[in-house]
């Protein structure tokens, strides 16, 4: 997908902090709800923060794939960290770079007191963009209609 990431020289270089200032892409926006370190039943898989981050991003990939998209289609992330500190920031940054390399989407990271379940320590939501297709051409993996 022709995603454009912009980091104007008048602003600091944000890539070391895990994001780009601006991300644009032509197409249909797809909104991915907050993904956390859940298994198929909704139970949190681990009390370990790093494990929760990795599982949350894996669940994000699963949600994107269900819409026929991948991480390369993500233009914006919202990340939420319980007990935010430098060590947790470093864990999130390492995961972001493993997933996106240096092509990081726009992102807002928020330190929070708690999330929806008491055992949740990390959550990520996303906005992706389905590329523009020729009229009448369905997007791969796109649902046929409402469920």
Coordinates of C-alpha atoms in Angstrom, one line a residue:
X1 CA 0.0 0.0 0.0
X2 CA 1.3 3.5 -0.8
X3 CA 1.6 4.7 2.8
X4 CA 3.5 7.9 3.4
X5 CA 5.3 8.6 6.7
X6 CA 6.3 12.2 7.3
X7 CA 8.7 13.6 9.9
X8 CA 9.1 17.3 9.2
X9 CA 12.6 18.6 9.9
X10 CA 11.1 21.4 12.1
X11 CA 10.0 18.6 14.6
X12 CA 12.3 16.2 16.5
X13 CA 13.1 12.8 15.0
X14 CA 10.5 10.6 16.7
X15 CA 11.7 7.2 15.3
X16 CA 13.8 6.5 18.3
X17 CA 10.6 6.9 20.4
X18 CA 8.6 4.4 18.2
X19 CA 6.5 6.5 15.9
X20 CA 6.3 8.9 13.0
X21 CA 4.7 12.4 13.3
X22 CA 2.4 12.0 10.3
X23 CA 1.1 9.0 8.3
X24 CA -1.1 9.2 5.2
X25 CA -2.6 6.7 2.8
X26 CA -5.4 6.7 0.2
X27 CA -8.2 4.3 0.8
X28 CA -10.8 3.1 3.2
X29 CA -10.0 3.4 7.0
X30 CA -10.3 0.3 9.0
X31 CA -10.5 0.6 12.8
X32 CA -9.1 -2.1 15.0
X33 CA -10.3 -2.2 18.6
X34 CA -7.9 -2.4 21.5
X35 CA -6.0 -5.7 21.5
X36 CA -4.6 -7.0 24.7
X37 CA -2.7 -10.2 25.7
X38 CA -5.7 -12.4 25.5
X39 CA -6.1 -16.0 24.5
X40 CA -9.2 -17.2 22.5
X41 CA -11.3 -17.1 25.7
X42 CA -10.4 -13.5 26.6
X43 CA -8.2 -14.5 29.5
X44 CA -4.9 -12.6 29.9
X45 CA -2.1 -15.0 29.0
X46 CA 0.6 -13.8 31.4
X47 CA 1.3 -11.4 34.2
X48 CA 4.7 -10.5 32.5
X49 CA 4.6 -7.1 30.8
X50 CA 6.9 -8.1 27.9
X51 CA 4.8 -11.2 27.2
X52 CA 1.7 -9.0 27.2
X53 CA 3.2 -6.6 24.7
X54 CA 4.2 -9.4 22.3
X55 CA 0.8 -11.1 22.5
X56 CA -1.1 -7.8 22.1
X57 CA 0.8 -7.2 18.8
X58 CA 0.2 -10.8 17.7
X59 CA -3.5 -10.3 18.3
X60 CA -3.4 -7.0 16.4
X61 CA -1.8 -8.9 13.4
X62 CA -4.7 -11.4 13.7
X63 CA -7.3 -8.7 13.7
X64 CA -5.7 -7.0 10.7
X65 CA -5.4 -10.3 8.8
X66 CA -9.2 -10.9 9.3
X67 CA -9.7 -7.6 7.4
X68 CA -7.3 -8.6 4.7
X69 CA -4.6 -6.2 5.9
X70 CA -1.2 -6.3 7.5
X71 CA 1.0 -4.2 9.7
X72 CA 2.2 -2.3 6.6
X73 CA -1.4 -0.9 6.3
X74 CA -1.4 0.6 9.8
X75 CA -1.2 4.4 9.8
X76 CA -2.0 5.1 13.5
X77 CA -1.6 3.3 16.8
X78 CA -2.9 4.0 20.3
X79 CA -0.9 2.3 23.0
X80 CA -1.8 2.2 26.6
X81 CA 0.6 1.2 29.4
X82 CA -0.3 0.5 33.0
X83 CA 2.5 1.7 35.4
X84 CA 4.3 3.5 32.6
X85 CA 8.0 3.9 33.3
X86 CA 11.3 3.9 31.3
X87 CA 11.7 0.1 31.4
X88 CA 8.2 -0.4 30.0
X89 CA 8.8 2.2 27.4
X90 CA 11.9 0.4 26.2
X91 CA 10.0 -2.9 26.0
X92 CA 7.3 -1.3 23.9
X93 CA 9.8 0.5 21.7
X94 CA 11.7 -2.8 21.0
X95 CA 8.4 -4.5 20.0
X96 CA 7.4 -1.6 17.8
X97 CA 10.7 -1.8 15.9
X98 CA 10.4 -5.6 15.6
X99 CA 7.0 -5.2 14.0
X100 CA 7.5 -2.1 11.9
X101 CA 11.3 -1.6 11.6
X102 CA 11.9 2.1 10.9
X103 CA 8.6 2.5 9.0
X104 CA 6.7 3.4 12.2
X105 CA 3.1 4.6 12.1
X106 CA 1.9 7.7 13.9
X107 CA 1.3 6.8 17.5
X108 CA 0.1 8.1 20.8
X109 CA 1.3 6.3 23.9
X110 CA -0.6 6.9 27.1
X111 CA 0.4 5.9 30.6
X112 CA -2.8 4.8 32.5
X113 CA -3.7 3.7 36.0
X114 CA -5.6 0.7 34.8
X115 CA -7.3 -0.9 31.8
X116 CA -10.5 -2.9 31.3
X117 CA -9.4 -6.0 33.3
X118 CA -7.2 -5.7 36.4
X119 CA -4.6 -8.1 35.0
X120 CA -4.2 -6.1 31.7
X121 CA -0.9 -4.1 31.6
X122 CA -0.8 -3.2 27.9
X123 CA -3.3 -2.5 25.1
X124 CA -3.0 -1.4 21.5
X125 CA -5.6 -0.1 19.0
X126 CA -5.0 0.8 15.4
X127 CA -6.3 2.6 12.3
X128 CA -5.3 0.9 9.1
X129 CA -6.1 1.9 5.5
X130 CA -7.4 -0.6 2.9
X131 CA -5.8 0.4 -0.4
X132 CA -7.9 1.9 -3.1
X133 CA -8.9 -0.8 -5.6
X134 CA -10.4 -0.6 -9.1
X135 CA -14.2 -0.4 -9.1
X136 CA -15.8 -3.8 -8.6
X137 CA -12.6 -5.5 -7.3
X138 CA -13.0 -6.8 -3.8
X139 CA -10.2 -6.4 -1.4
X140 CA -8.5 -9.7 -0.5
X141 CA -9.9 -11.0 2.8
X142 CA -12.5 -8.4 2.9
X143 CA -15.8 -9.6 4.5
X144 CA -18.6 -10.1 2.0
X145 CA -21.0 -8.1 4.1
X146 CA -22.2 -7.4 7.7
X147 CA -22.3 -10.2 10.2

